[in-house]
């Protein structure tokens, strides 16, 4: 029994002695690995600050700037950890970590395909800037003012006050009409005139009435006669209107239709009757 204790004691001593010798031999590598890791932590912090400033100048978006600068920071930290492990001659550990990271990345990619697609689309929208906050856009069947642009979705405030969140993937893959990039918008109003009506007088009066409207470009109103339908004359009233304000288009179109129908025989009496009431 006593000899067994001595044997176990020698085994433990030999094991601890071996570990101590290995630790002494590894001390230079540990110091170098520790210094390398500290160096990469310092570099990562500096790069994160510089990247944030540069990306913010390019995108003018806090979210994207913080995202990319943080990703660079994490990437440099991983590089520092891998180099430290390699200095300590732990190549198998490095290989296992890389393989595990690859498998996890593939699994997450398949699990969050839609989220990833919206995320990437949001990044492209931020860099390409087809629209900005405050612009009036039309996309995916909705028209409204851009309230907020996030990496996953964009929020529109429609003319009737609704807030619509549209996934960025849908916006990126479908046509976008940005009304704020075009300060003027053309309006066409088709009308049918009786054959007995004086077309020259109608054109003159309509153009004069449209030029008096505040949001209509003065030199643009024109009346085009496009065809004859039995005893009637087909015409199109065309002009350019201000497109900068949110409800300018609808309000001005309403006033244009009122002005045009005021010179049509079938509407003139109704208009006068409403005004009399």
PDB file of N, CA and C in Angstrom, residues 40-114:
ATOM      1  N   UNK A  40      -2.801  43.851 -31.965  1.00  0.00           N
ATOM      2  CA  UNK A  40      -3.968  43.794 -32.849  1.00  0.00           C
ATOM      3  C   UNK A  40      -5.188  44.454 -32.211  1.00  0.00           C
ATOM      4  N   UNK A  41      -5.308  44.384 -30.890  1.00  0.00           N
ATOM      5  CA  UNK A  41      -6.404  45.098 -30.222  1.00  0.00           C
ATOM      6  C   UNK A  41      -6.260  46.604 -30.428  1.00  0.00           C
ATOM      7  N   UNK A  42      -5.031  47.101 -30.301  1.00  0.00           N
ATOM      8  CA  UNK A  42      -4.777  48.527 -30.515  1.00  0.00           C
ATOM      9  C   UNK A  42      -5.054  48.919 -31.962  1.00  0.00           C
ATOM     10  N   UNK A  43      -4.554  48.100 -32.905  1.00  0.00           N
ATOM     11  CA  UNK A  43      -4.786  48.384 -34.329  1.00  0.00           C
ATOM     12  C   UNK A  43      -6.281  48.347 -34.643  1.00  0.00           C
ATOM     13  N   UNK A  44      -6.994  47.376 -34.076  1.00  0.00           N
ATOM     14  CA  UNK A  44      -8.429  47.245 -34.342  1.00  0.00           C
ATOM     15  C   UNK A  44      -9.194  48.477 -33.868  1.00  0.00           C
ATOM     16  N   UNK A  45      -8.827  49.017 -32.725  1.00  0.00           N
ATOM     17  CA  UNK A  45      -9.508  50.214 -32.220  1.00  0.00           C
ATOM     18  C   UNK A  45      -9.248  51.420 -33.113  1.00  0.00           C
ATOM     19  N   UNK A  46      -8.002  51.568 -33.548  1.00  0.00           N
ATOM     20  CA  UNK A  46      -7.671  52.697 -34.424  1.00  0.00           C
ATOM     21  C   UNK A  46      -8.403  52.572 -35.756  1.00  0.00           C
ATOM     22  N   UNK A  47      -8.390  51.351 -36.324  1.00  0.00           N
ATOM     23  CA  UNK A  47      -9.058  51.123 -37.612  1.00  0.00           C
ATOM     24  C   UNK A  47     -10.560  51.355 -37.488  1.00  0.00           C
ATOM     25  N   UNK A  48     -11.158  50.959 -36.363  1.00  0.00           N
ATOM     26  CA  UNK A  48     -12.595  51.166 -36.183  1.00  0.00           C
ATOM     27  C   UNK A  48     -12.947  52.648 -36.211  1.00  0.00           C
ATOM     28  N   UNK A  49     -12.171  53.477 -35.541  1.00  0.00           N
ATOM     29  CA  UNK A  49     -12.442  54.916 -35.531  1.00  0.00           C
ATOM     30  C   UNK A  49     -12.268  55.528 -36.917  1.00  0.00           C
ATOM     31  N   UNK A  50     -11.168  55.162 -37.601  1.00  0.00           N
ATOM     32  CA  UNK A  50     -10.927  55.704 -38.940  1.00  0.00           C
ATOM     33  C   UNK A  50     -11.995  55.232 -39.919  1.00  0.00           C
ATOM     34  N   UNK A  51     -12.347  53.944 -39.845  1.00  0.00           N
ATOM     35  CA  UNK A  51     -13.357  53.403 -40.759  1.00  0.00           C
ATOM     36  C   UNK A  51     -14.704  54.077 -40.544  1.00  0.00           C
ATOM     37  N   UNK A  52     -15.057  54.326 -39.294  1.00  0.00           N
ATOM     38  CA  UNK A  52     -16.336  54.990 -39.014  1.00  0.00           C
ATOM     39  C   UNK A  52     -16.385  56.373 -39.666  1.00  0.00           C
ATOM     40  N   UNK A  53     -15.301  57.133 -39.532  1.00  0.00           N
ATOM     41  CA  UNK A  53     -15.281  58.478 -40.108  1.00  0.00           C
ATOM     42  C   UNK A  53     -15.357  58.431 -41.627  1.00  0.00           C
ATOM     43  N   UNK A  54     -14.580  57.537 -42.237  1.00  0.00           N
ATOM     44  CA  UNK A  54     -14.549  57.458 -43.703  1.00  0.00           C
ATOM     45  C   UNK A  54     -15.900  57.010 -44.250  1.00  0.00           C
ATOM     46  N   UNK A  55     -16.470  55.951 -43.662  1.00  0.00           N
ATOM     47  CA  UNK A  55     -17.746  55.431 -44.154  1.00  0.00           C
ATOM     48  C   UNK A  55     -18.869  56.427 -43.905  1.00  0.00           C
ATOM     49  N   UNK A  56     -18.805  57.145 -42.797  1.00  0.00           N
ATOM     50  CA  UNK A  56     -19.847  58.146 -42.521  1.00  0.00           C
ATOM     51  C   UNK A  56     -19.804  59.277 -43.550  1.00  0.00           C
ATOM     52  N   UNK A  57     -18.604  59.649 -43.985  1.00  0.00           N
ATOM     53  CA  UNK A  57     -18.498  60.666 -45.032  1.00  0.00           C
ATOM     54  C   UNK A  57     -19.089  60.169 -46.344  1.00  0.00           C
ATOM     55  N   UNK A  58     -18.960  58.878 -46.608  1.00  0.00           N
ATOM     56  CA  UNK A  58     -19.462  58.309 -47.855  1.00  0.00           C
ATOM     57  C   UNK A  58     -20.967  58.108 -47.835  1.00  0.00           C
ATOM     58  N   UNK A  59     -21.510  57.677 -46.702  1.00  0.00           N
ATOM     59  CA  UNK A  59     -22.923  57.303 -46.636  1.00  0.00           C
ATOM     60  C   UNK A  59     -23.796  58.279 -45.870  1.00  0.00           C
ATOM     61  N   UNK A  60     -23.189  59.055 -44.964  1.00  0.00           N
ATOM     62  CA  UNK A  60     -23.935  59.969 -44.100  1.00  0.00           C
ATOM     63  C   UNK A  60     -24.993  59.210 -43.291  1.00  0.00           C
ATOM     64  N   UNK A  61     -24.674  57.969 -42.924  1.00  0.00           N
ATOM     65  CA  UNK A  61     -25.593  57.122 -42.170  1.00  0.00           C
ATOM     66  C   UNK A  61     -24.863  56.517 -40.984  1.00  0.00           C
ATOM     67  N   UNK A  62     -25.388  56.776 -39.789  1.00  0.00           N
ATOM     68  CA  UNK A  62     -24.735  56.289 -38.570  1.00  0.00           C
ATOM     69  C   UNK A  62     -24.774  54.767 -38.494  1.00  0.00           C
ATOM     70  N   UNK A  63     -25.918  54.168 -38.866  1.00  0.00           N
ATOM     71  CA  UNK A  63     -26.076  52.719 -38.735  1.00  0.00           C
ATOM     72  C   UNK A  63     -25.062  51.959 -39.566  1.00  0.00           C
ATOM     73  N   UNK A  64     -24.943  52.326 -40.837  1.00  0.00           N
ATOM     74  CA  UNK A  64     -24.009  51.626 -41.728  1.00  0.00           C
ATOM     75  C   UNK A  64     -22.570  51.869 -41.299  1.00  0.00           C
ATOM     76  N   UNK A  65     -22.255  53.086 -40.904  1.00  0.00           N
ATOM     77  CA  UNK A  65     -20.890  53.405 -40.471  1.00  0.00           C
ATOM     78  C   UNK A  65     -20.507  52.583 -39.250  1.00  0.00           C
ATOM     79  N   UNK A  66     -21.406  52.516 -38.274  1.00  0.00           N
ATOM     80  CA  UNK A  66     -21.124  51.729 -37.069  1.00  0.00           C
ATOM     81  C   UNK A  66     -21.019  50.244 -37.386  1.00  0.00           C
ATOM     82  N   UNK A  67     -21.865  49.766 -38.303  1.00  0.00           N
ATOM     83  CA  UNK A  67     -21.846  48.349 -38.655  1.00  0.00           C
ATOM     84  C   UNK A  67     -20.512  47.940 -39.267  1.00  0.00           C
ATOM     85  N   UNK A  68     -20.090  48.659 -40.314  1.00  0.00           N
ATOM     86  CA  UNK A  68     -18.866  48.277 -41.014  1.00  0.00           C
ATOM     87  C   UNK A  68     -17.632  48.477 -40.145  1.00  0.00           C
ATOM     88  N   UNK A  69     -17.599  49.541 -39.376  1.00  0.00           N
ATOM     89  CA  UNK A  69     -16.444  49.759 -38.501  1.00  0.00           C
ATOM     90  C   UNK A  69     -16.357  48.669 -37.429  1.00  0.00           C
ATOM     91  N   UNK A  70     -17.503  48.223 -36.908  1.00  0.00           N
ATOM     92  CA  UNK A  70     -17.507  47.146 -35.915  1.00  0.00           C
ATOM     93  C   UNK A  70     -17.094  45.817 -36.539  1.00  0.00           C
ATOM     94  N   UNK A  71     -17.546  45.559 -37.772  1.00  0.00           N
ATOM     95  CA  UNK A  71     -17.140  44.330 -38.458  1.00  0.00           C
ATOM     96  C   UNK A  71     -15.631  44.295 -38.684  1.00  0.00           C
ATOM     97  N   UNK A  72     -15.058  45.421 -39.079  1.00  0.00           N
ATOM     98  CA  UNK A  72     -13.604  45.484 -39.245  1.00  0.00           C
ATOM     99  C   UNK A  72     -12.894  45.255 -37.916  1.00  0.00           C
ATOM    100  N   UNK A  73     -13.437  45.824 -36.858  1.00  0.00           N
ATOM    101  CA  UNK A  73     -12.856  45.652 -35.523  1.00  0.00           C
ATOM    102  C   UNK A  73     -12.849  44.173 -35.118  1.00  0.00           C
ATOM    103  N   UNK A  74     -13.982  43.500 -35.302  1.00  0.00           N
ATOM    104  CA  UNK A  74     -14.072  42.078 -34.941  1.00  0.00           C
ATOM    105  C   UNK A  74     -13.151  41.236 -35.813  1.00  0.00           C
ATOM    106  N   UNK A  75     -13.091  41.564 -37.112  1.00  0.00           N
ATOM    107  CA  UNK A  75     -12.216  40.815 -38.020  1.00  0.00           C
ATOM    108  C   UNK A  75     -10.756  40.905 -37.590  1.00  0.00           C
ATOM    109  N   UNK A  76     -10.303  42.096 -37.242  1.00  0.00           N
ATOM    110  CA  UNK A  76      -8.915  42.268 -36.803  1.00  0.00           C
ATOM    111  C   UNK A  76      -8.660  41.553 -35.477  1.00  0.00           C
ATOM    112  N   UNK A  77      -9.650  41.543 -34.595  1.00  0.00           N
ATOM    113  CA  UNK A  77      -9.494  40.799 -33.343  1.00  0.00           C
ATOM    114  C   UNK A  77      -9.333  39.302 -33.608  1.00  0.00           C
ATOM    115  N   UNK A  78     -10.127  38.767 -34.536  1.00  0.00           N
ATOM    116  CA  UNK A  78      -9.995  37.357 -34.883  1.00  0.00           C
ATOM    117  C   UNK A  78      -8.620  37.062 -35.478  1.00  0.00           C
ATOM    118  N   UNK A  79      -8.148  37.959 -36.341  1.00  0.00           N
ATOM    119  CA  UNK A  79      -6.810  37.775 -36.916  1.00  0.00           C
ATOM    120  C   UNK A  79      -5.760  37.747 -35.811  1.00  0.00           C
ATOM    121  N   UNK A  80      -5.890  38.663 -34.854  1.00  0.00           N
ATOM    122  CA  UNK A  80      -4.948  38.689 -33.734  1.00  0.00           C
ATOM    123  C   UNK A  80      -4.985  37.408 -32.918  1.00  0.00           C
ATOM    124  N   UNK A  81      -6.193  36.883 -32.658  1.00  0.00           N
ATOM    125  CA  UNK A  81      -6.321  35.633 -31.892  1.00  0.00           C
ATOM    126  C   UNK A  81      -5.691  34.469 -32.646  1.00  0.00           C
ATOM    127  N   UNK A  82      -5.947  34.385 -33.964  1.00  0.00           N
ATOM    128  CA  UNK A  82      -5.378  33.292 -34.752  1.00  0.00           C
ATOM    129  C   UNK A  82      -3.854  33.365 -34.795  1.00  0.00           C
ATOM    130  N   UNK A  83      -3.312  34.572 -34.925  1.00  0.00           N
ATOM    131  CA  UNK A  83      -1.854  34.720 -34.932  1.00  0.00           C
ATOM    132  C   UNK A  83      -1.270  34.321 -33.580  1.00  0.00           C
ATOM    133  N   UNK A  84      -1.938  34.735 -32.493  1.00  0.00           N
ATOM    134  CA  UNK A  84      -1.461  34.362 -31.153  1.00  0.00           C
ATOM    135  C   UNK A  84      -1.477  32.848 -30.966  1.00  0.00           C
ATOM    136  N   UNK A  85      -2.529  32.188 -31.429  1.00  0.00           N
ATOM    137  CA  UNK A  85      -2.587  30.727 -31.322  1.00  0.00           C
ATOM    138  C   UNK A  85      -1.523  30.061 -32.177  1.00  0.00           C
ATOM    139  N   UNK A  86      -1.262  30.637 -33.352  1.00  0.00           N
ATOM    140  CA  UNK A  86      -0.231  30.076 -34.223  1.00  0.00           C
ATOM    141  C   UNK A  86       1.153  30.227 -33.596  1.00  0.00           C
ATOM    142  N   UNK A  87       1.411  31.363 -32.948  1.00  0.00           N
ATOM    143  CA  UNK A  87       2.698  31.558 -32.267  1.00  0.00           C
ATOM    144  C   UNK A  87       2.881  30.530 -31.159  1.00  0.00           C
ATOM    145  N   UNK A  88       1.781  30.184 -30.509  1.00  0.00           N
ATOM    146  CA  UNK A  88       1.845  29.185 -29.432  1.00  0.00           C
ATOM    147  C   UNK A  88       1.819  27.756 -29.963  1.00  0.00           C
ATOM    148  N   UNK A  89       1.925  27.628 -31.309  1.00  0.00           N
ATOM    149  CA  UNK A  89       1.974  26.317 -31.970  1.00  0.00           C
ATOM    150  C   UNK A  89       0.710  25.499 -31.713  1.00  0.00           C
ATOM    151  N   UNK A  90      -0.413  26.183 -31.796  1.00  0.00           N
ATOM    152  CA  UNK A  90      -1.711  25.518 -31.657  1.00  0.00           C
ATOM    153  C   UNK A  90      -2.433  25.534 -33.001  1.00  0.00           C
ATOM    154  N   UNK A  91      -1.747  25.001 -34.045  1.00  0.00           N
ATOM    155  CA  UNK A  91      -2.302  25.035 -35.394  1.00  0.00           C
ATOM    156  C   UNK A  91      -3.623  24.266 -35.497  1.00  0.00           C
ATOM    157  N   UNK A  92      -3.720  23.149 -34.769  1.00  0.00           N
ATOM    158  CA  UNK A  92      -4.952  22.364 -34.827  1.00  0.00           C
ATOM    159  C   UNK A  92      -6.136  23.150 -34.269  1.00  0.00           C
ATOM    160  N   UNK A  93      -5.876  23.923 -33.230  1.00  0.00           N
ATOM    161  CA  UNK A  93      -6.945  24.750 -32.659  1.00  0.00           C
ATOM    162  C   UNK A  93      -7.410  25.797 -33.659  1.00  0.00           C
ATOM    163  N   UNK A  94      -6.438  26.410 -34.371  1.00  0.00           N
ATOM    164  CA  UNK A  94      -6.784  27.409 -35.387  1.00  0.00           C
ATOM    165  C   UNK A  94      -7.629  26.780 -36.487  1.00  0.00           C
ATOM    166  N   UNK A  95      -7.221  25.591 -36.958  1.00  0.00           N
ATOM    167  CA  UNK A  95      -7.975  24.910 -38.015  1.00  0.00           C
ATOM    168  C   UNK A  95      -9.388  24.572 -37.552  1.00  0.00           C
ATOM    169  N   UNK A  96      -9.513  24.114 -36.321  1.00  0.00           N
ATOM    170  CA  UNK A  96     -10.839  23.775 -35.789  1.00  0.00           C
ATOM    171  C   UNK A  96     -11.733  25.007 -35.685  1.00  0.00           C
ATOM    172  N   UNK A  97     -11.157  26.121 -35.243  1.00  0.00           N
ATOM    173  CA  UNK A  97     -11.935  27.360 -35.135  1.00  0.00           C
ATOM    174  C   UNK A  97     -12.400  27.845 -36.501  1.00  0.00           C
ATOM    175  N   UNK A  98     -11.505  27.782 -37.500  1.00  0.00           N
ATOM    176  CA  UNK A  98     -11.874  28.216 -38.846  1.00  0.00           C
ATOM    177  C   UNK A  98     -12.964  27.322 -39.427  1.00  0.00           C
ATOM    178  N   UNK A  99     -12.826  26.017 -39.241  1.00  0.00           N
ATOM    179  CA  UNK A  99     -13.845  25.093 -39.746  1.00  0.00           C
ATOM    180  C   UNK A  99     -15.183  25.329 -39.057  1.00  0.00           C
ATOM    181  N   UNK A 100     -15.149  25.524 -37.745  1.00  0.00           N
ATOM    182  CA  UNK A 100     -16.387  25.789 -37.010  1.00  0.00           C
ATOM    183  C   UNK A 100     -17.049  27.084 -37.436  1.00  0.00           C
ATOM    184  N   UNK A 101     -16.237  28.114 -37.663  1.00  0.00           N
ATOM    185  CA  UNK A 101     -16.791  29.397 -38.111  1.00  0.00           C
ATOM    186  C   UNK A 101     -17.438  29.262 -39.480  1.00  0.00           C
ATOM    187  N   UNK A 102     -16.812  28.471 -40.371  1.00  0.00           N
ATOM    188  CA  UNK A 102     -17.393  28.267 -41.697  1.00  0.00           C
ATOM    189  C   UNK A 102     -18.723  27.545 -41.637  1.00  0.00           C
ATOM    190  N   UNK A 103     -18.805  26.510 -40.819  1.00  0.00           N
ATOM    191  CA  UNK A 103     -20.055  25.753 -40.688  1.00  0.00           C
ATOM    192  C   UNK A 103     -21.156  26.627 -40.091  1.00  0.00           C
ATOM    193  N   UNK A 104     -20.811  27.385 -39.061  1.00  0.00           N
ATOM    194  CA  UNK A 104     -21.802  28.276 -38.438  1.00  0.00           C
ATOM    195  C   UNK A 104     -22.276  29.334 -39.431  1.00  0.00           C
ATOM    196  N   UNK A 105     -21.345  29.867 -40.232  1.00  0.00           N
ATOM    197  CA  UNK A 105     -21.716  30.872 -41.229  1.00  0.00           C
ATOM    198  C   UNK A 105     -22.680  30.322 -42.260  1.00  0.00           C
ATOM    199  N   UNK A 106     -22.431  29.089 -42.755  1.00  0.00           N
ATOM    200  CA  UNK A 106     -23.339  28.470 -43.723  1.00  0.00           C
ATOM    201  C   UNK A 106     -24.711  28.220 -43.109  1.00  0.00           C
ATOM    202  N   UNK A 107     -24.730  27.731 -41.879  1.00  0.00           N
ATOM    203  CA  UNK A 107     -26.009  27.454 -41.218  1.00  0.00           C
ATOM    204  C   UNK A 107     -26.828  28.730 -41.036  1.00  0.00           C
ATOM    205  N   UNK A 108     -26.173  29.785 -40.595  1.00  0.00           N
ATOM    206  CA  UNK A 108     -26.884  31.057 -40.414  1.00  0.00           C
ATOM    207  C   UNK A 108     -27.351  31.621 -41.746  1.00  0.00           C
ATOM    208  N   UNK A 109     -26.535  31.449 -42.793  1.00  0.00           N
ATOM    209  CA  UNK A 109     -26.916  31.952 -44.107  1.00  0.00           C
ATOM    210  C   UNK A 109     -28.180  31.295 -44.626  1.00  0.00           C
ATOM    211  N   UNK A 110     -28.298  29.964 -44.468  1.00  0.00           N
ATOM    212  CA  UNK A 110     -29.503  29.265 -44.905  1.00  0.00           C
ATOM    213  C   UNK A 110     -30.694  29.584 -44.013  1.00  0.00           C
ATOM    214  N   UNK A 111     -30.465  29.754 -42.740  1.00  0.00           N
ATOM    215  CA  UNK A 111     -31.572  29.986 -41.803  1.00  0.00           C
ATOM    216  C   UNK A 111     -32.174  31.378 -41.946  1.00  0.00           C
ATOM    217  N   UNK A 112     -31.360  32.349 -42.325  1.00  0.00           N
ATOM    218  CA  UNK A 112     -31.835  33.740 -42.385  1.00  0.00           C
ATOM    219  C   UNK A 112     -31.637  34.320 -43.786  1.00  0.00           C
ATOM    220  N   UNK A 113     -32.121  33.593 -44.795  1.00  0.00           N
ATOM    221  CA  UNK A 113     -31.942  34.043 -46.177  1.00  0.00           C
ATOM    222  C   UNK A 113     -32.642  35.368 -46.432  1.00  0.00           C
ATOM    223  N   UNK A 114     -33.910  35.467 -46.037  1.00  0.00           N
ATOM    224  CA  UNK A 114     -34.661  36.705 -46.281  1.00  0.00           C
ATOM    225  C   UNK A 114     -34.062  37.871 -45.508  1.00  0.00           C
TER     226      UNK A 114
END
